XYZ file of C-alpha atoms in Angstrom:
556
model
C 28.790 163.116 220.114
C 27.342 165.693 217.691
C 29.694 168.347 219.069
C 32.725 166.068 218.571
C 31.636 165.401 214.991
C 31.327 169.141 214.348
C 34.770 169.782 215.857
C 36.350 167.044 213.723
C 34.735 168.416 210.563
C 36.109 171.891 211.309
C 39.580 170.460 211.981
C 39.389 168.599 208.670
C 38.308 171.800 206.901
C 41.195 173.812 208.369
C 43.656 171.136 207.207
C 42.034 171.003 203.773
C 42.264 174.709 203.037
C 46.073 174.673 203.207
C 46.142 173.438 199.593
C 44.011 176.382 198.489
C 46.885 178.660 199.485
C 49.252 176.947 197.026
C 46.942 177.463 194.048
C 46.771 181.196 194.669
C 50.461 181.541 195.568
C 51.787 179.797 192.448
C 49.119 181.109 190.055
C 49.597 184.782 190.955
C 53.379 184.341 191.032
C 53.285 183.596 187.307
C 52.918 187.353 186.895
C 56.492 187.671 188.183
C 57.853 184.789 186.087
C 56.376 186.034 182.803
C 58.397 189.298 182.509
C 61.481 187.584 183.960
C 61.392 184.715 181.438
C 60.609 187.190 178.653
C 63.822 189.081 179.427
C 65.906 185.997 180.256
C 65.107 183.996 177.131
C 64.526 186.870 174.672
C 60.852 186.074 174.167
C 58.129 188.155 172.578
C 54.874 188.846 174.435
C 53.030 185.875 172.946
C 55.786 183.417 173.827
C 56.026 184.726 177.392
C 52.256 184.218 177.830
C 52.798 180.488 177.256
C 53.548 180.339 180.999
C 49.881 181.008 181.806
C 48.786 178.817 178.887
C 50.795 175.852 180.213
C 49.605 176.374 183.776
C 45.862 176.827 183.151
C 45.822 174.374 180.267
C 47.002 171.697 182.703
C 43.820 172.124 184.735
C 41.661 171.316 181.720
C 43.790 168.412 180.495
C 44.145 166.922 183.994
C 40.410 166.939 184.728
C 39.596 165.631 181.242
C 42.065 162.734 181.563
C 40.648 161.805 184.974
C 37.176 161.615 183.467
C 38.315 159.628 180.408
C 40.235 157.083 182.513
C 37.231 156.694 184.845
C 34.991 156.072 181.844
C 37.359 153.494 180.389
C 37.703 151.748 183.781
C 33.909 151.957 184.264
C 34.382 153.236 187.798
C 34.841 156.602 189.468
C 38.595 156.577 190.036
C 38.587 159.635 192.308
C 35.739 158.295 194.442
C 37.591 154.964 194.676
C 40.596 156.768 196.082
C 38.581 159.149 198.206
C 38.983 162.935 198.098
C 41.710 162.777 200.762
C 43.927 160.466 198.688
C 43.108 162.523 195.582
C 44.605 165.578 197.286
C 47.646 163.590 198.443
C 48.284 162.246 194.931
C 47.816 165.741 193.503
C 50.371 167.163 195.939
C 52.844 164.414 195.025
C 52.407 165.192 191.310
C 53.057 168.887 192.045
C 56.113 167.864 194.093
C 57.396 165.982 191.046
C 56.695 169.105 188.950
C 58.702 171.216 191.394
C 61.607 168.747 191.121
C 61.400 168.989 187.323
C 61.424 172.779 187.630
C 64.715 172.590 189.553
C 66.186 170.491 186.738
C 64.644 172.800 184.101
C 66.161 175.992 185.505
C 69.493 174.224 185.972
C 69.509 173.317 182.281
C 68.293 176.795 181.346
C 65.717 175.755 178.714
C 62.406 177.637 178.514
C 60.507 174.668 177.041
C 61.498 172.537 180.040
C 60.318 175.266 182.423
C 56.934 175.250 180.655
C 56.807 171.452 180.931
C 57.588 171.544 184.647
C 54.940 174.203 185.244
C 52.455 172.034 183.312
C 53.181 169.102 185.677
C 52.671 171.361 188.709
C 49.361 172.432 187.151
C 48.333 168.790 186.598
C 48.793 168.197 190.312
C 46.748 171.286 191.085
C 44.009 170.002 188.759
C 43.676 166.795 190.778
C 43.801 168.769 194.025
C 41.064 171.129 192.808
C 38.862 168.281 191.599
C 39.200 166.628 195.021
C 39.234 169.600 197.373
C 36.244 171.569 196.071
C 33.576 168.880 196.654
C 35.471 167.727 199.763
C 35.131 171.179 201.350
C 31.489 171.318 200.304
C 30.833 167.946 201.985
C 32.308 168.882 205.384
C 29.052 170.183 206.851
C 25.489 171.057 205.945
C 24.724 171.514 202.213
C 23.303 175.018 202.676
C 26.611 176.268 204.151
C 28.812 174.701 201.455
C 29.431 178.057 199.740
C 30.561 179.550 203.080
C 33.204 176.844 203.488
C 34.354 177.366 199.920
C 34.549 181.100 200.639
C 36.806 180.411 203.631
C 39.028 178.251 201.427
C 38.882 180.924 198.740
C 39.943 183.551 201.270
C 43.078 181.531 202.010
C 43.587 181.141 198.255
C 43.336 184.909 197.820
C 45.832 185.485 200.627
C 48.201 183.377 198.538
C 47.528 185.545 195.459
C 48.179 188.672 197.533
C 51.525 187.709 199.062
C 52.727 185.294 196.350
C 54.079 187.926 193.938
C 55.778 189.795 196.807
C 57.437 186.672 198.242
C 58.512 185.377 194.832
C 59.810 188.803 193.821
C 61.968 188.892 196.947
C 63.105 185.281 196.509
C 63.995 185.835 192.855
C 65.364 189.370 192.778
C 66.378 189.897 196.411
C 64.240 193.077 196.597
C 60.497 193.837 196.578
C 60.505 197.536 195.730
C 61.243 199.253 192.400
C 61.117 196.000 190.430
C 60.304 197.529 187.059
C 60.876 196.271 183.524
C 64.349 197.787 183.287
C 65.425 196.219 186.588
C 64.103 192.799 185.512
C 65.889 193.082 182.158
C 69.231 193.898 183.814
C 68.807 191.157 186.420
C 67.914 188.552 183.769
C 71.189 189.150 181.958
C 73.166 187.854 184.940
C 74.593 184.386 184.397
C 73.309 183.111 187.755
C 69.834 184.730 187.566
C 68.107 181.319 187.441
C 69.846 180.051 190.588
C 67.283 181.589 192.940
C 64.417 179.968 191.025
C 66.096 176.673 191.816
C 66.165 177.524 195.519
C 62.579 178.806 195.407
C 61.232 175.577 193.904
C 63.227 173.464 196.354
C 61.292 175.307 199.062
C 57.963 175.027 197.195
C 58.487 171.306 196.527
C 59.266 170.732 200.203
C 55.994 172.484 201.134
C 54.048 170.277 198.719
C 55.626 167.165 200.236
C 55.022 168.404 203.795
C 51.360 169.072 203.010
C 50.970 165.596 201.517
C 52.392 164.136 204.738
C 50.019 166.326 206.793
C 47.012 164.890 204.961
C 48.355 161.331 205.057
C 48.957 161.275 208.810
C 45.955 163.381 209.835
C 43.360 161.225 211.608
C 40.758 164.013 211.647
C 40.552 164.295 207.862
C 38.058 161.670 206.603
C 38.639 159.716 203.410
C 35.920 161.703 201.664
C 34.320 158.881 199.721
C 30.831 159.260 198.302
C 28.369 156.977 196.557
C 30.489 154.199 194.931
C 27.940 153.600 192.152
C 29.289 154.589 188.755
C 27.471 155.006 185.456
C 29.709 155.297 182.380
C 29.151 158.551 180.531
C 30.335 157.643 177.043
C 28.236 160.300 175.337
C 29.594 162.998 177.642
C 33.140 161.752 177.066
C 32.664 161.761 173.292
C 31.261 165.315 173.392
C 34.189 166.605 175.460
C 36.720 164.873 173.197
C 35.072 166.448 170.122
C 35.125 169.888 171.796
C 38.786 169.405 172.744
C 39.678 168.292 169.206
C 38.137 171.430 167.706
C 39.982 173.601 170.255
C 43.301 171.875 169.509
C 42.834 172.428 165.765
C 41.896 176.105 166.191
C 44.621 177.055 168.632
C 47.139 174.765 166.960
C 46.615 176.762 163.765
C 46.906 180.089 165.602
C 50.121 179.032 167.334
C 51.636 177.381 164.227
C 51.324 180.522 162.124
C 52.392 182.905 164.889
C 55.635 184.650 163.985
C 56.006 182.539 160.825
C 55.505 183.588 157.185
C 51.888 182.855 156.293
C 52.062 181.419 152.789
C 48.333 180.704 152.769
C 47.099 184.123 153.880
C 49.923 186.299 152.498
C 47.469 188.187 150.297
C 45.363 189.708 153.115
C 46.225 192.690 155.322
C 47.239 192.559 158.985
C 43.891 194.094 159.909
C 42.078 191.321 158.067
C 44.256 188.795 159.887
C 43.196 190.408 163.191
C 39.562 189.818 162.222
C 40.417 186.238 161.265
C 42.017 185.702 164.674
C 38.958 187.246 166.316
C 36.674 184.965 164.327
C 38.641 181.869 165.321
C 38.600 182.894 168.995
C 34.839 183.512 168.940
C 34.413 180.155 167.214
C 36.315 178.396 170.017
C 34.089 180.130 172.571
C 30.901 179.091 170.766
C 32.136 175.501 170.415
C 32.480 175.223 174.191
C 29.159 176.886 175.040
C 26.961 175.280 172.409
C 28.708 171.934 172.828
C 27.721 171.900 176.505
C 24.178 173.111 175.831
C 23.768 170.433 173.172
C 24.924 167.802 175.672
C 22.381 168.821 178.281
C 19.544 169.107 175.740
C 20.288 165.604 174.426
C 20.608 164.268 177.996
C 17.176 165.626 178.919
C 15.633 163.514 176.136
C 17.674 160.376 176.797
C 19.847 160.532 179.980
C 21.635 157.198 179.494
C 25.310 157.688 178.750
C 25.465 161.360 179.717
C 26.342 160.946 183.406
C 26.435 164.225 185.346
C 25.666 166.224 182.207
C 21.989 165.320 182.504
C 21.742 167.848 185.355
C 21.024 171.377 184.041
C 22.449 172.996 187.202
C 25.813 171.391 186.410
C 25.970 172.222 182.685
C 24.873 175.832 183.218
C 27.325 175.911 186.133
C 30.111 174.691 183.845
C 29.424 177.671 181.578
C 29.304 179.768 184.759
C 32.772 178.623 185.903
C 34.105 179.123 182.351
C 32.681 182.666 182.358
C 33.742 183.456 185.926
C 37.389 182.402 185.504
C 37.452 184.192 182.154
C 36.174 187.504 183.533
C 38.390 187.314 186.619
C 41.518 186.817 184.515
C 40.621 189.145 181.627
C 39.936 192.202 183.813
C 43.381 191.895 185.393
C 45.250 190.823 182.259
C 44.166 193.942 180.370
C 44.277 196.379 183.290
C 47.965 197.234 182.861
C 47.485 198.177 179.193
C 44.359 200.167 180.079
C 46.115 202.201 182.777
C 48.874 203.020 180.301
C 46.471 204.944 178.053
C 46.136 208.726 178.154
C 42.551 208.618 179.452
C 43.705 206.614 182.461
C 46.704 208.730 183.388
C 49.436 206.971 181.391
C 50.424 204.853 184.401
C 53.300 202.497 183.527
C 56.075 200.399 185.065
C 56.054 199.730 188.800
C 53.321 202.374 189.316
C 50.807 199.815 187.968
C 51.595 197.320 190.759
C 49.302 198.770 193.487
C 46.294 198.650 191.148
C 46.939 195.052 190.116
C 47.545 194.107 193.751
C 44.309 195.760 194.848
C 42.404 193.904 192.151
C 43.651 190.538 193.451
C 43.262 191.806 197.011
C 39.624 192.590 196.254
C 39.044 188.866 195.805
C 40.449 188.296 199.288
C 38.283 191.069 200.758
C 35.100 189.447 199.490
C 36.069 185.887 200.374
C 37.011 186.776 203.929
C 33.597 188.362 204.351
C 31.879 185.403 202.694
C 33.550 182.976 205.118
C 32.197 184.600 208.301
C 29.232 182.213 208.557
C 31.597 179.214 208.880
C 32.421 180.322 212.437
C 28.726 180.470 213.452
C 28.689 183.976 214.990
C 25.483 185.313 216.536
C 23.203 187.298 214.269
C 24.282 190.625 215.782
C 27.995 189.799 215.710
C 27.699 188.591 212.126
C 26.366 191.993 211.033
C 29.278 193.716 212.735
C 31.809 191.327 211.209
C 30.347 191.830 207.716
C 31.373 195.469 208.049
C 34.659 195.049 209.932
C 36.227 192.023 208.183
C 36.251 193.517 204.643
C 38.095 196.576 205.928
C 40.555 194.406 207.862
C 41.283 192.576 204.592
C 41.509 195.952 202.823
C 44.099 196.997 205.417
C 46.096 193.812 204.786
C 46.276 194.583 201.052
C 47.402 198.161 201.777
C 50.005 196.881 204.257
C 51.449 194.364 201.782
C 51.790 197.103 199.161
C 53.286 199.534 201.657
C 55.873 196.986 202.820
C 56.816 196.322 199.201
C 57.600 200.033 198.798
C 54.615 200.950 196.607
C 52.703 204.232 196.745
C 49.320 203.302 198.239
C 47.825 206.816 198.292
C 45.734 206.230 195.115
C 44.083 203.249 196.826
C 42.615 204.998 199.883
C 39.432 206.128 198.124
C 38.744 202.525 197.148
C 37.393 202.083 200.682
C 34.148 203.608 199.407
C 33.809 200.882 196.774
C 34.265 198.214 199.463
C 31.161 199.630 201.172
C 29.098 198.762 198.074
C 30.261 195.154 198.296
C 29.303 195.044 201.986
C 25.801 196.192 201.040
C 25.704 193.330 198.521
C 26.473 190.808 201.269
C 23.628 192.146 203.432
C 21.242 191.862 200.488
C 22.483 188.347 199.645
C 21.739 187.017 203.156
C 24.191 184.089 202.785
C 22.038 182.519 200.075
C 24.381 181.478 197.225
C 21.949 181.901 194.300
C 20.671 185.247 195.525
C 24.219 186.445 196.274
C 25.393 185.255 192.853
C 22.619 187.204 191.133
C 23.286 190.381 193.152
C 27.053 190.293 192.664
C 26.611 189.525 188.976
C 24.414 192.616 188.604
C 26.844 194.753 190.628
C 29.759 193.545 188.485
C 27.822 194.311 185.307
C 26.961 197.811 186.587
C 30.608 198.445 187.547
C 31.870 197.438 184.100
C 29.280 199.698 182.409
C 30.366 202.625 184.605
C 33.976 201.892 183.645
C 33.055 201.884 179.964
C 31.211 205.204 180.164
C 33.840 207.078 182.211
C 37.616 207.567 182.401
C 40.204 208.420 185.051
C 39.878 207.381 188.693
C 36.161 206.591 188.536
C 36.643 204.129 185.680
C 39.794 202.693 187.295
C 37.967 201.993 190.566
C 35.006 200.585 188.613
C 37.174 198.076 186.744
C 39.188 197.163 189.875
C 35.908 196.511 191.707
C 35.413 193.572 189.365
C 37.620 191.731 191.860
C 35.193 192.529 194.685
C 32.221 191.228 192.743
C 34.098 188.160 191.436
C 35.246 187.253 194.931
C 32.430 184.938 196.016
C 31.303 183.761 192.582
C 33.418 180.580 192.378
C 32.128 179.051 195.660
C 28.561 180.088 194.908
C 28.630 178.600 191.390
C 30.432 175.440 192.512
C 28.100 174.744 195.440
C 24.995 175.302 193.296
C 26.320 173.302 190.329
C 27.020 170.125 192.346
C 23.855 170.372 194.464
C 21.815 167.179 194.182
C 24.344 165.308 191.991
C 24.773 162.437 194.470
C 26.922 159.702 192.905
C 27.899 162.104 190.111
C 29.465 164.677 192.470
C 33.132 163.871 191.763
C 32.418 163.552 188.027
C 30.647 166.913 188.070
C 33.543 168.405 190.024
C 35.961 167.263 187.300
C 33.738 168.866 184.645
C 33.710 172.144 186.570
C 37.498 172.182 186.994
C 37.853 171.654 183.226
C 36.054 174.955 182.735
C 38.993 176.869 184.209
C 39.802 176.846 180.496
C 37.770 180.064 180.331
C 40.819 181.821 181.775
C 42.624 181.059 178.521
C 39.911 181.837 175.958
C 38.014 184.898 177.237
C 41.138 187.047 177.870
C 42.339 186.109 174.388
C 38.980 187.246 172.978
C 39.203 190.612 174.740
C 42.822 190.972 173.642
C 41.855 190.450 170.003
C 39.032 192.966 170.357
C 41.355 195.531 171.948
C 43.650 195.304 168.895
C 40.686 196.109 166.656
C 38.548 198.567 168.646
C 40.752 199.793 171.525
C 41.539 198.508 175.016
C 38.912 200.640 176.806
C 36.066 199.657 174.491
C 37.001 195.974 174.754
C 35.805 195.956 178.353
C 32.270 195.269 177.164
C 33.331 191.595 177.308
C 33.285 191.603 181.160
C 29.800 193.182 180.980
C 28.555 190.155 179.043
C 30.288 187.761 181.440
C 28.753 189.309 184.557
C 25.323 189.366 182.892
C 25.472 185.581 182.364
C 26.532 185.030 185.969
C 23.567 187.104 187.184
C 21.312 185.042 184.890
C 22.663 181.776 186.347
C 21.947 183.024 189.881
C 18.343 183.705 188.857
C 17.827 180.550 186.778
C 19.313 178.077 189.268
C 16.596 178.746 191.867
C 13.910 177.430 189.551
C 16.027 174.427 188.520
C 16.733 173.325 192.101
C 13.149 173.985 193.180
C 11.912 171.713 190.391
C 14.244 168.960 191.665
C 13.056 169.457 195.250
C 16.493 170.419 196.635
C 16.137 174.204 196.803
C 15.932 174.097 200.599
C 19.349 172.465 200.919
C 21.276 175.311 199.304
C 18.961 178.301 199.560
C 16.301 178.454 202.234
C 18.488 177.190 205.047
C 21.369 179.507 204.285
C 19.885 182.590 205.851
C 19.142 180.932 209.197
């Protein structure tokens, strides 16, 4: 009986992780859409970046709305549905978004394309909020991060092949797709036609996956404790934070590219500092708003819901920081490589480095998922060495097939060895692994800051290796011991994907003022917080008497 239960849980997990592929595939593919839409619609760089803003902003808005509606209804809506139905509904919303995208590209309006992408992102938000705790629940608590690593490995495979597949679907070729080629292609009258075909295919996959979940008998409903406590104080705090963010970014966007009649008397440099100040303010509003919530909840927990748990609130800041550092390293890497100190690499020559950065996430997550398959202790040690290099080979193969020069990437194999050492030191314990990888990421960013050329390039790219297992580790630790608040806490964590919109913007503002290379001290600060969370969470969970569930059992 126990063996049948274990088999069913694994079958459910393998079905579940299919949706993780979509998130990576579509998210990474935005990197192809941004330069295409920029050329097609005559956009400037800021306007083209609205693609990422619409996509990642949908995650925050979707999770926030789910929480607000649950609070108003005085019941956990997602738990009432069950995680399985939550994923199905999320896939159907994304299917609707794909249908809107077909209409948007047919009409040829950029604003409609952004709206359609926002709807796809809303569906992904519901899927993320459902799938993360669902995956964590399909087995023992101390192996939750391993299951999330397996799902993350599939997600990273999507980020690795997504840009290649979309590039081929859109342009008909996968090699030599540089800025000039994209610009010429975008001028064709029928250049949007293939996007229509692509999203017909993507929408069909969303619908097929929804049917797979609906008809699958091995995937449980995924319902937890039905008890619900309204969290009005938490809702009010999040609404206040959101209002401040809307005002700040609304002002930034409203004055972008328009004559500034209010600030016409100050210089552009002073305006850069103003923009920096506003961005830092938005960051502080999020962080101190969350810390205030937890401090108040410790004194009087009524009305705060999941926010009374310090592991969750510090984990929310952790997810905010993690997504921010993951995105900001990559977003600024192209500009960094274009500088003289980094070889003046431009155009399509940048592609292998960006691909290896995203591929680094896959390398780490494949290694982190080994424990899911319950290998013997000896075989596990062998696999921890072999699997990362198999994943490394996959990344090289994808780049080679796409016609890129992969010679500069060979030496990166040495950096992978450092990550493997980190896994051996972490011993499958999420908090310990989080602390070690946070320290390794911080050290890598410092090396990158103090050097130039290949050493610095490899150091910054290795941020992907050390980011790779952070999401599952943070998520599993943050929801540990939440009980009836698990789905609410999951929604809070998904909201913090917002960090991918604020932290890169902060580094971008700093790069305008102090230089792109020097601005990489921001990832140093991010990794230092993540290392701190890995250290601090052990004491928090030990105090609550649940340390064994997520730490002590993980190494056995």
